[in-house]
mmCIF file of C-alpha atoms in Angstrom:
data_model
loop_
_atom_site.group_PDB
_atom_site.id
_atom_site.type_symbol
_atom_site.label_atom_id
_atom_site.label_comp_id
_atom_site.label_asym_id
_atom_site.label_seq_id
_atom_site.Cartn_x
_atom_site.Cartn_y
_atom_site.Cartn_z
ATOM 1 C CA MET R 1014 150.038 39.373 186.835
ATOM 2 C CA ASP R 1015 152.995 41.592 187.645
ATOM 3 C CA SER R 1016 155.103 40.702 190.637
ATOM 4 C CA GLY R 1017 154.955 42.894 193.724
ATOM 5 C CA MET R 1018 158.443 41.793 194.683
ATOM 6 C CA ASN R 1019 161.620 43.411 193.459
ATOM 7 C CA PHE R 1020 164.672 41.153 193.296
ATOM 8 C CA PRO R 1021 167.449 43.597 192.321
ATOM 9 C CA LEU R 1022 169.603 42.676 189.349
ATOM 10 C CA PRO R 1023 173.302 42.766 190.316
ATOM 11 C CA SER R 1024 175.837 44.423 188.083
ATOM 12 C CA LYS R 1025 178.714 42.425 186.659
ATOM 13 C CA LEU R 1026 181.924 43.559 188.314
ATOM 14 C CA VAL R 1027 184.805 44.844 186.185
ATOM 15 C CA SER R 1028 186.728 41.810 187.382
ATOM 16 C CA PRO R 1029 185.769 38.935 189.683
ATOM 17 C CA PHE R 1030 185.945 39.835 193.353
ATOM 18 C CA ALA R 1031 186.859 36.306 194.407
ATOM 19 C CA ILE R 1032 188.209 33.147 192.825
ATOM 20 C CA GLY R 1033 187.797 29.678 194.266
ATOM 21 C CA VAL R 1034 190.618 27.278 193.414
ATOM 22 C CA GLU R 1035 190.242 23.512 193.771
ATOM 23 C CA VAL R 1036 193.900 22.701 194.409
ATOM 24 C CA THR R 1037 193.097 18.985 194.582
ATOM 25 C CA PRO R 1038 190.029 16.774 194.161
ATOM 26 C CA LYS R 1039 191.490 14.203 196.557
ATOM 27 C CA CYS R 1040 190.163 13.877 200.097
ATOM 28 C CA ASN R 1041 190.787 11.715 203.150
ATOM 29 C CA LEU R 1042 187.062 11.630 204.014
ATOM 30 C CA ARG R 1043 183.988 10.342 202.192
ATOM 31 C CA CYS R 1044 181.165 12.603 203.396
ATOM 32 C CA SER R 1045 177.734 11.343 202.412
ATOM 33 C CA TYR R 1046 176.547 14.500 200.645
ATOM 34 C CA CYS R 1047 179.817 15.786 199.160
ATOM 35 C CA SER R 1048 179.318 17.871 196.034
ATOM 36 C CA VAL R 1049 182.685 16.772 194.577
ATOM 37 C CA GLY R 1050 182.645 13.168 195.744
ATOM 38 C CA TYR R 1051 183.014 11.721 192.265
ATOM 39 C CA ASN R 1052 186.469 13.222 191.557
ATOM 40 C CA TYR R 1053 188.536 11.647 194.350
ATOM 41 C CA ASP R 1054 190.826 9.711 192.006
ATOM 42 C CA ASN R 1055 191.765 12.592 189.724
ATOM 43 C CA ASN R 1056 195.151 14.273 189.959
ATOM 44 C CA PRO R 1057 195.671 17.590 191.777
ATOM 45 C CA MET R 1058 196.884 20.743 190.074
ATOM 46 C CA LYS R 1059 200.619 20.975 189.516
ATOM 47 C CA ILE R 1060 202.269 23.632 191.617
ATOM 48 C CA GLU R 1061 203.710 25.371 188.551
ATOM 49 C CA ASP R 1062 200.194 25.686 187.129
ATOM 50 C CA LEU R 1063 198.923 27.080 190.419
ATOM 51 C CA ARG R 1064 201.668 29.691 190.410
ATOM 52 C CA LYS R 1065 200.549 30.841 186.963
ATOM 53 C CA ILE R 1066 196.921 30.962 188.121
ATOM 54 C CA PHE R 1067 197.783 33.026 191.201
ATOM 55 C CA LYS R 1068 199.825 35.415 189.019
ATOM 56 C CA ASP R 1069 196.812 35.729 186.737
ATOM 57 C CA CYS R 1070 194.682 36.503 189.808
ATOM 58 C CA LEU R 1071 197.075 39.309 190.715
ATOM 59 C CA ASP R 1072 197.016 40.703 187.163
ATOM 60 C CA SER R 1073 193.191 40.500 187.189
ATOM 61 C CA ASN R 1074 192.884 42.502 190.425
ATOM 62 C CA ILE R 1075 191.286 39.604 192.297
ATOM 63 C CA LYS R 1076 190.759 40.533 195.950
ATOM 64 C CA LEU R 1077 190.199 37.091 197.491
ATOM 65 C CA ILE R 1078 191.275 33.528 196.705
ATOM 66 C CA ASP R 1079 189.407 30.668 198.352
ATOM 67 C CA ILE R 1080 191.528 27.515 198.534
ATOM 68 C CA THR R 1081 189.340 24.408 198.363
ATOM 69 C CA GLY R 1082 189.312 20.729 197.452
ATOM 70 C CA GLY R 1083 188.808 17.903 197.973
ATOM 71 C CA GLU R 1084 190.899 18.426 201.064
ATOM 72 C CA PRO R 1085 193.613 21.061 200.494
ATOM 73 C CA PHE R 1086 195.818 19.814 203.333
ATOM 74 C CA ILE R 1087 196.133 16.397 201.736
ATOM 75 C CA ARG R 1088 198.782 18.031 199.522
ATOM 76 C CA ASN R 1089 202.293 17.630 200.929
ATOM 77 C CA ASP R 1090 203.301 20.899 199.229
ATOM 78 C CA ILE R 1091 200.333 22.982 200.426
ATOM 79 C CA ILE R 1092 202.514 25.538 202.238
ATOM 80 C CA GLU R 1093 204.565 26.097 199.075
ATOM 81 C CA VAL R 1094 201.300 26.458 197.150
ATOM 82 C CA LEU R 1095 200.086 29.138 199.564
ATOM 83 C CA LYS R 1096 203.405 30.988 199.370
ATOM 84 C CA SER R 1097 202.692 31.437 195.656
ATOM 85 C CA ILE R 1098 199.772 33.766 196.444
ATOM 86 C CA ASP R 1099 200.870 37.407 196.335
ATOM 87 C CA SER R 1100 200.747 39.034 199.760
ATOM 88 C CA SER R 1101 198.381 41.728 198.436
ATOM 89 C CA ILE R 1102 195.659 39.108 197.896
ATOM 90 C CA VAL R 1103 193.918 37.715 200.959
ATOM 91 C CA PHE R 1104 193.024 34.042 200.959
ATOM 92 C CA THR R 1105 190.862 31.600 202.873
ATOM 93 C CA ILE R 1106 190.970 27.815 203.137
ATOM 94 C CA LYS R 1107 188.094 25.353 203.355
ATOM 95 C CA THR R 1108 189.026 22.091 205.102
ATOM 96 C CA ASN R 1109 187.669 19.237 207.162
ATOM 97 C CA GLY R 1110 190.347 20.048 209.736
ATOM 98 C CA THR R 1111 191.445 16.474 210.375
ATOM 99 C CA LEU R 1112 194.942 16.840 208.901
ATOM 100 C CA ILE R 1113 195.918 19.973 210.836
ATOM 101 C CA ASP R 1114 198.656 19.469 213.424
ATOM 102 C CA ASP R 1115 200.965 21.775 215.358
ATOM 103 C CA GLN R 1116 203.555 21.990 212.584
ATOM 104 C CA LEU R 1117 201.001 22.872 209.923
ATOM 105 C CA ALA R 1118 199.286 25.404 212.200
ATOM 106 C CA PHE R 1119 202.657 27.026 212.924
ATOM 107 C CA GLU R 1120 203.368 27.373 209.197
ATOM 108 C CA LEU R 1121 199.889 28.810 208.562
ATOM 109 C CA SER R 1122 200.391 31.398 211.315
ATOM 110 C CA LYS R 1123 203.168 32.993 209.252
ATOM 111 C CA PHE R 1124 200.813 34.163 206.486
ATOM 112 C CA SER R 1125 199.717 37.762 207.028
ATOM 113 C CA ASN R 1126 197.202 37.507 204.176
ATOM 114 C CA LEU R 1127 195.410 34.416 205.500
ATOM 115 C CA ARG R 1128 191.957 35.740 206.405
ATOM 116 C CA GLY R 1129 190.753 32.535 208.034
ATOM 117 C CA ILE R 1130 190.107 28.817 207.773
ATOM 118 C CA GLY R 1131 186.647 27.292 207.417
ATOM 119 C CA ILE R 1132 186.316 23.903 209.119
ATOM 120 C CA SER R 1133 183.405 21.603 208.320
ATOM 121 C CA ILE R 1134 181.652 20.093 211.328
ATOM 122 C CA ASP R 1135 178.049 18.934 211.190
ATOM 123 C CA SER R 1136 177.327 18.414 214.882
ATOM 124 C CA SER R 1137 178.843 18.813 218.322
ATOM 125 C CA ASN R 1138 177.605 15.275 218.964
ATOM 126 C CA ALA R 1139 180.165 12.771 217.670
ATOM 127 C CA LYS R 1140 177.556 10.138 216.813
ATOM 128 C CA ILE R 1141 175.492 12.611 214.774
ATOM 129 C CA ASN R 1142 178.568 14.029 213.071
ATOM 130 C CA GLU R 1143 179.760 10.580 212.004
ATOM 131 C CA LEU R 1144 176.463 9.860 210.208
ATOM 132 C CA THR R 1145 177.527 12.223 207.415
ATOM 133 C CA ARG R 1146 181.268 12.712 207.895
ATOM 134 C CA GLY R 1147 182.592 9.427 209.288
ATOM 135 C CA LYS R 1148 183.582 7.809 212.564
ATOM 136 C CA GLY R 1149 186.126 9.674 214.692
ATOM 137 C CA VAL R 1150 186.091 12.736 212.422
ATOM 138 C CA LEU R 1151 184.796 15.177 215.047
ATOM 139 C CA GLU R 1152 187.594 14.354 217.495
ATOM 140 C CA ARG R 1153 190.233 14.717 214.767
ATOM 141 C CA ALA R 1154 188.793 18.052 213.620
ATOM 142 C CA LEU R 1155 188.741 19.358 217.193
ATOM 143 C CA ASN R 1156 192.382 18.323 217.616
ATOM 144 C CA GLY R 1157 193.205 20.318 214.494
ATOM 145 C CA ILE R 1158 191.379 23.307 215.971
ATOM 146 C CA LYS R 1159 193.465 23.032 219.149
ATOM 147 C CA SER R 1160 196.576 23.411 217.003
ATOM 148 C CA LEU R 1161 195.122 26.461 215.234
ATOM 149 C CA ASN R 1162 194.293 28.063 218.575
ATOM 150 C CA LYS R 1163 197.783 27.288 219.858
ATOM 151 C CA TYR R 1164 199.318 29.407 217.087
ATOM 152 C CA GLY R 1165 196.613 32.063 216.843
ATOM 153 C CA VAL R 1166 195.223 31.097 213.426
ATOM 154 C CA GLN R 1167 191.671 32.382 212.985
ATOM 155 C CA PHE R 1168 189.006 29.905 211.947
ATOM 156 C CA GLY R 1169 185.255 29.493 211.623
ATOM 157 C CA LEU R 1170 182.930 26.505 211.550
ATOM 158 C CA MET R 1171 180.823 25.500 208.563
ATOM 159 C CA THR R 1172 177.915 23.093 208.681
ATOM 160 C CA THR R 1173 175.467 21.866 206.096
ATOM 161 C CA VAL R 1174 171.984 21.453 207.534
ATOM 162 C CA ASN R 1175 170.730 17.896 207.074
ATOM 163 C CA ARG R 1176 168.159 15.510 208.529
ATOM 164 C CA TYR R 1177 170.560 14.272 211.187
ATOM 165 C CA ASN R 1178 171.632 17.616 212.657
ATOM 166 C CA TYR R 1179 168.723 20.005 212.084
ATOM 167 C CA LYS R 1180 167.276 19.506 215.563
ATOM 168 C CA VAL R 1181 170.564 20.261 217.337
ATOM 169 C CA LEU R 1182 171.801 23.289 215.381
ATOM 170 C CA PRO R 1183 171.982 25.609 218.431
ATOM 171 C CA GLU R 1184 174.335 23.153 220.155
ATOM 172 C CA LEU R 1185 176.827 23.600 217.320
ATOM 173 C CA LEU R 1186 176.797 27.354 217.932
ATOM 174 C CA GLU R 1187 177.639 26.706 221.580
ATOM 175 C CA LEU R 1188 180.548 24.513 220.479
ATOM 176 C CA ALA R 1189 181.753 27.290 218.157
ATOM 177 C CA LYS R 1190 181.794 29.738 221.057
ATOM 178 C CA LYS R 1191 183.545 27.258 223.357
ATOM 179 C CA ILE R 1192 186.412 26.489 220.974
ATOM 180 C CA GLY R 1193 186.979 30.091 219.873
ATOM 181 C CA ALA R 1194 185.556 30.041 216.331
ATOM 182 C CA GLN R 1195 185.215 33.524 214.871
ATOM 183 C CA THR R 1196 182.028 32.612 213.006
ATOM 184 C CA ILE R 1197 179.714 29.731 212.257
ATOM 185 C CA THR R 1198 178.030 29.325 208.868
ATOM 186 C CA TYR R 1199 174.890 27.265 208.404
ATOM 187 C CA ASN R 1200 174.682 26.194 204.753
ATOM 188 C CA ARG R 1201 171.549 25.028 202.964
ATOM 189 C CA PRO R 1202 171.436 21.675 201.153
ATOM 190 C CA ILE R 1203 172.728 21.821 197.576
ATOM 191 C CA TYR R 1204 171.460 18.909 195.550
ATOM 192 C CA VAL R 1205 174.563 18.198 193.449
ATOM 193 C CA GLY R 1206 177.230 15.482 193.500
ATOM 194 C CA LYS R 1207 176.434 12.888 196.148
ATOM 195 C CA GLY R 1208 174.039 15.422 197.650
ATOM 196 C CA SER R 1209 171.676 14.948 194.719
ATOM 197 C CA SER R 1210 170.726 11.492 195.997
ATOM 198 C CA SER R 1211 171.479 11.801 199.714
ATOM 199 C CA GLU R 1212 168.546 10.960 201.977
ATOM 200 C CA SER R 1213 170.089 13.288 204.583
ATOM 201 C CA PHE R 1214 168.926 16.239 202.455
ATOM 202 C CA LEU R 1215 165.250 15.280 202.169
ATOM 203 C CA PHE R 1216 163.062 17.954 203.781
ATOM 204 C CA ASN R 1217 159.500 19.036 203.115
ATOM 205 C CA GLY R 1218 158.594 22.696 202.800
ATOM 206 C CA ASN R 1219 157.279 23.054 206.353
ATOM 207 C CA GLU R 1220 160.485 21.608 207.787
ATOM 208 C CA LEU R 1221 162.651 23.944 205.712
ATOM 209 C CA ARG R 1222 160.680 26.986 206.843
ATOM 210 C CA GLU R 1223 160.832 25.860 210.485
ATOM 211 C CA ILE R 1224 164.626 25.525 210.221
ATOM 212 C CA ALA R 1225 164.869 28.937 208.527
ATOM 213 C CA HIS R 1226 163.089 30.686 211.416
ATOM 214 C CA LEU R 1227 165.208 28.836 213.992
ATOM 215 C CA LEU R 1228 168.401 29.946 212.280
ATOM 216 C CA ASP R 1229 167.116 33.481 211.722
ATOM 217 C CA ASP R 1230 166.529 33.732 215.477
ATOM 218 C CA LEU R 1231 170.045 32.411 216.176
ATOM 219 C CA GLU R 1232 171.543 34.985 213.833
ATOM 220 C CA ARG R 1233 169.600 37.875 215.374
ATOM 221 C CA LYS R 1234 170.740 36.899 218.873
ATOM 222 C CA ASN R 1235 174.354 36.329 217.803
ATOM 223 C CA PHE R 1236 175.054 39.193 215.418
ATOM 224 C CA ASN R 1237 178.463 38.976 213.661
ATOM 225 C CA LYS R 1238 178.910 35.399 214.900
ATOM 226 C CA VAL R 1239 176.315 33.504 212.862
ATOM 227 C CA ASP R 1240 175.893 33.477 209.068
ATOM 228 C CA ILE R 1241 172.806 31.674 207.785
ATOM 229 C CA GLY R 1242 173.074 32.566 204.088
ATOM 230 C CA GLU R 1243 169.996 31.675 202.056
ATOM 231 C CA TRP R 1244 168.097 30.487 205.122
ATOM 232 C CA LYS R 1245 167.540 34.170 205.938
ATOM 233 C CA LEU R 1246 165.808 34.808 202.622
ATOM 234 C CA LEU R 1247 163.575 31.775 203.164
ATOM 235 C CA ALA R 1248 162.584 33.083 206.615
ATOM 236 C CA GLU R 1249 161.770 36.512 205.142
ATOM 237 C CA LEU R 1250 159.710 34.988 202.350
ATOM 238 C CA ASP R 1251 157.792 32.844 204.825
ATOM 239 C CA LEU R 1252 156.784 35.955 206.785
ATOM 240 C CA LEU R 1253 155.475 37.431 203.525
ATOM 241 C CA ARG R 1254 153.643 34.164 202.844
ATOM 242 C CA LYS R 1255 151.840 34.556 206.158
ATOM 243 C CA GLU R 1256 150.910 38.130 205.199
ATOM 244 C CA ILE R 1257 149.382 36.821 201.972
ATOM 245 C CA ASP R 1258 147.469 34.181 203.902
ATOM 246 C CA GLY R 1259 146.183 36.905 206.214
ATOM 247 C CA ASN R 1260 145.384 39.352 203.384
ATOM 248 C CA SER R 1261 147.830 41.913 204.800
ATOM 249 C CA PHE R 1262 150.552 41.685 202.158
ATOM 250 C CA ASN R 1263 152.325 44.938 201.228
ATOM 251 C CA SER R 1264 153.669 44.474 197.719
ATOM 252 C CA ARG R 1265 156.150 47.356 197.947
ATOM 253 C CA VAL R 1266 158.976 45.319 199.395
ATOM 254 C CA GLN R 1267 162.478 44.494 198.252
ATOM 255 C CA VAL R 1268 164.313 41.304 199.152
ATOM 256 C CA GLU R 1269 167.810 40.368 198.080
ATOM 257 C CA ASN R 1270 167.802 37.134 196.085
ATOM 258 C CA GLY R 1271 171.188 36.171 197.484
ATOM 259 C CA CYS R 1272 172.620 34.423 194.410
ATOM 260 C CA THR R 1273 175.161 36.350 192.362
ATOM 261 C CA LEU R 1274 175.931 33.498 189.968
ATOM 262 C CA GLY R 1275 178.296 34.773 187.300
ATOM 263 C CA PHE R 1276 178.329 38.354 188.566
ATOM 264 C CA SER R 1277 181.063 38.468 191.221
ATOM 265 C CA ASN R 1278 182.944 35.160 191.553
ATOM 266 C CA LEU R 1279 184.477 32.335 189.531
ATOM 267 C CA PHE R 1280 185.644 28.844 190.403
ATOM 268 C CA ILE R 1281 188.662 27.017 188.955
ATOM 269 C CA LYS R 1282 188.482 23.231 189.058
ATOM 270 C CA TYR R 1283 191.418 20.852 189.534
ATOM 271 C CA ASN R 1284 191.742 20.458 185.732
ATOM 272 C CA GLY R 1285 191.715 24.187 184.957
ATOM 273 C CA ASP R 1286 188.064 24.331 183.915
ATOM 274 C CA VAL R 1287 186.264 27.474 185.040
ATOM 275 C CA THR R 1288 182.682 27.517 186.274
ATOM 276 C CA ALA R 1289 180.552 30.245 187.818
ATOM 277 C CA CYS R 1290 180.202 28.365 191.106
ATOM 278 C CA PRO R 1291 181.954 25.470 192.893
ATOM 279 C CA PHE R 1292 178.681 23.514 192.819
ATOM 280 C CA LEU R 1293 178.335 23.757 189.040
ATOM 281 C CA GLU R 1294 179.775 21.030 186.818
ATOM 282 C CA GLU R 1295 178.402 22.635 183.672
ATOM 283 C CA PRO R 1296 178.517 24.815 181.745
ATOM 284 C CA ILE R 1297 182.280 25.126 181.453
ATOM 285 C CA CYS R 1298 183.002 28.825 180.956
ATOM 286 C CA GLY R 1299 186.611 28.389 179.879
ATOM 287 C CA ASN R 1300 189.918 26.875 180.960
ATOM 288 C CA VAL R 1301 192.762 28.794 182.613
ATOM 289 C CA TYR R 1302 195.343 26.611 180.880
ATOM 290 C CA LYS R 1303 194.128 28.025 177.558
ATOM 291 C CA GLU R 1304 192.992 31.591 178.331
ATOM 292 C CA ASN R 1305 193.375 34.105 181.119
ATOM 293 C CA ILE R 1306 190.791 34.925 183.759
ATOM 294 C CA MET R 1307 189.772 38.309 182.376
ATOM 295 C CA HIS R 1308 189.215 36.905 178.889
ATOM 296 C CA ILE R 1309 186.892 34.292 180.358
ATOM 297 C CA TRP R 1310 185.146 36.887 182.557
ATOM 298 C CA ASN R 1311 184.412 39.222 179.678
ATOM 299 C CA ASN R 1312 183.987 36.898 176.697
ATOM 300 C CA SER R 1313 182.648 33.537 177.829
ATOM 301 C CA LYS R 1314 179.380 32.853 176.036
ATOM 302 C CA ALA R 1315 178.429 30.249 178.654
ATOM 303 C CA LEU R 1316 179.033 32.715 181.487
ATOM 304 C CA ASN R 1317 176.937 35.413 179.834
ATOM 305 C CA GLN R 1318 174.112 32.938 179.287
ATOM 306 C CA LEU R 1319 174.220 32.017 182.978
ATOM 307 C CA ARG R 1320 174.000 35.693 183.928
ATOM 308 C CA GLU R 1321 170.900 36.087 181.789
ATOM 309 C CA ARG R 1322 169.311 32.883 183.098
ATOM 310 C CA SER R 1323 169.840 33.704 186.768
ATOM 311 C CA TYR R 1324 167.411 36.609 186.676
ATOM 312 C CA ILE R 1325 164.319 35.635 184.747
ATOM 313 C CA PRO R 1326 161.512 38.189 185.218
ATOM 314 C CA ILE R 1327 159.583 37.126 188.301
ATOM 315 C CA SER R 1328 156.287 37.267 186.413
ATOM 316 C CA ASN R 1329 157.577 34.365 184.288
ATOM 317 C CA VAL R 1330 159.079 32.245 187.049
ATOM 318 C CA CYS R 1331 156.247 29.833 187.794
ATOM 319 C CA VAL R 1332 153.871 28.474 185.175
ATOM 320 C CA THR R 1333 151.409 27.117 187.727
ATOM 321 C CA GLU R 1334 148.640 29.008 189.465
ATOM 322 C CA CYS R 1335 149.933 29.863 192.927
ATOM 323 C CA LYS R 1336 148.855 32.575 195.341
ATOM 324 C CA TYR R 1337 152.476 33.046 196.422
ATOM 325 C CA ARG R 1338 153.657 33.799 192.908
ATOM 326 C CA GLU R 1339 154.198 37.461 193.749
ATOM 327 C CA ILE R 1340 156.948 36.614 196.231
ATOM 328 C CA CYS R 1341 158.585 33.768 194.312
ATOM 329 C CA ALA R 1342 162.380 33.988 194.540
ATOM 330 C CA PRO R 1343 164.618 32.758 191.702
ATOM 331 C CA GLY R 1344 166.974 31.358 194.329
ATOM 332 C CA CYS R 1345 170.105 29.308 193.698
ATOM 333 C CA GLY R 1346 171.325 29.469 190.117
ATOM 334 C CA VAL R 1347 173.006 26.084 190.529
ATOM 335 C CA GLN R 1348 169.697 24.408 191.312
ATOM 336 C CA THR R 1349 167.876 26.001 188.397
ATOM 337 C CA SER R 1350 170.737 25.276 186.010
ATOM 338 C CA ARG R 1351 170.895 21.631 187.110
ATOM 339 C CA THR R 1352 167.172 20.919 186.984
ATOM 340 C CA GLY R 1353 166.236 23.087 184.023
ATOM 341 C CA GLU R 1354 163.499 24.659 186.144
ATOM 342 C CA THR R 1355 163.067 28.418 186.429
ATOM 343 C CA THR R 1356 162.900 28.528 190.207
ATOM 344 C CA ASP R 1357 164.666 26.900 193.148
ATOM 345 C CA SER R 1358 162.432 24.412 195.017
ATOM 346 C CA PHE R 1359 164.202 25.323 198.281
ATOM 347 C CA PHE R 1360 162.248 28.593 198.258
ATOM 348 C CA CYS R 1361 158.931 27.194 197.091
ATOM 349 C CA LEU R 1362 156.203 28.277 199.513
ATOM 350 C CA ASN R 1363 153.567 26.006 198.017
ATOM 351 C CA ASN R 1364 154.855 22.656 199.277
#
């Protein structure tokens, strides 16, 4: 049976649009579902190596560098690291926010190419937030945000939906508005690292679809403030599921899959290894200490195999008999690569 859905195949860019750089695997927190929680004891990148990487980014026409960890601000030399990024390249920083003080915020305010800082908070309720992120973390993150506001540094909130916070997600949006966040991003569970065994990520299909519609409604009512990522695709697919159940399905539809694994971005780990996504441990597509970014982008066999795997023809996605097969989305390439399955269970409409 041919699929009625059309999930457009992206084109590989001439060069990566964005590069994520894990400047350190070390972190001052121990979040329960952390995707990199097994690398805390490894050494951070040397600043001289980071300077070479940022120069390679410039030579490769990279438009955006995303500074990540671990916790980037655990580095005492983080400001010197950021100064190594050419002013023509914009950068962002992902952080838990707890190490930001007035002095650091003042230094960050001097960067004209700093697009914004993403701060991870899972709930506006301190007791709920501490279930995944630790006791006292919310207060410390909010203190860091006060410093950012004091010096006019733009920031957004990031939250990963889990069993503890999924019933109070709108309250986090209200907190974002109150403290002056530019945006709030609601991320889906990714079952890697400590998240692969975290009970906080266990949802059934009905719960996931209920959350997706809640978040879709929040996004519609708060345009340009709320980003719900792959939750939006799940909400759209669930509406199509209901059409199938009601025998009113129009097969001539097009839905963006959302995952551009290997087509637009790369991620550089603390040891120089390059992967197609920060959530992927394998395959290793190359190492920036041995070859430059563009050589990896154009010649990595592992990267090309990932590109091919990410977009299996929909008619071959599911080997079981399922009435929703026509609208089955390939979904997250990390999930399919990790499990060896051809589709992402997050989007499964038959559970």
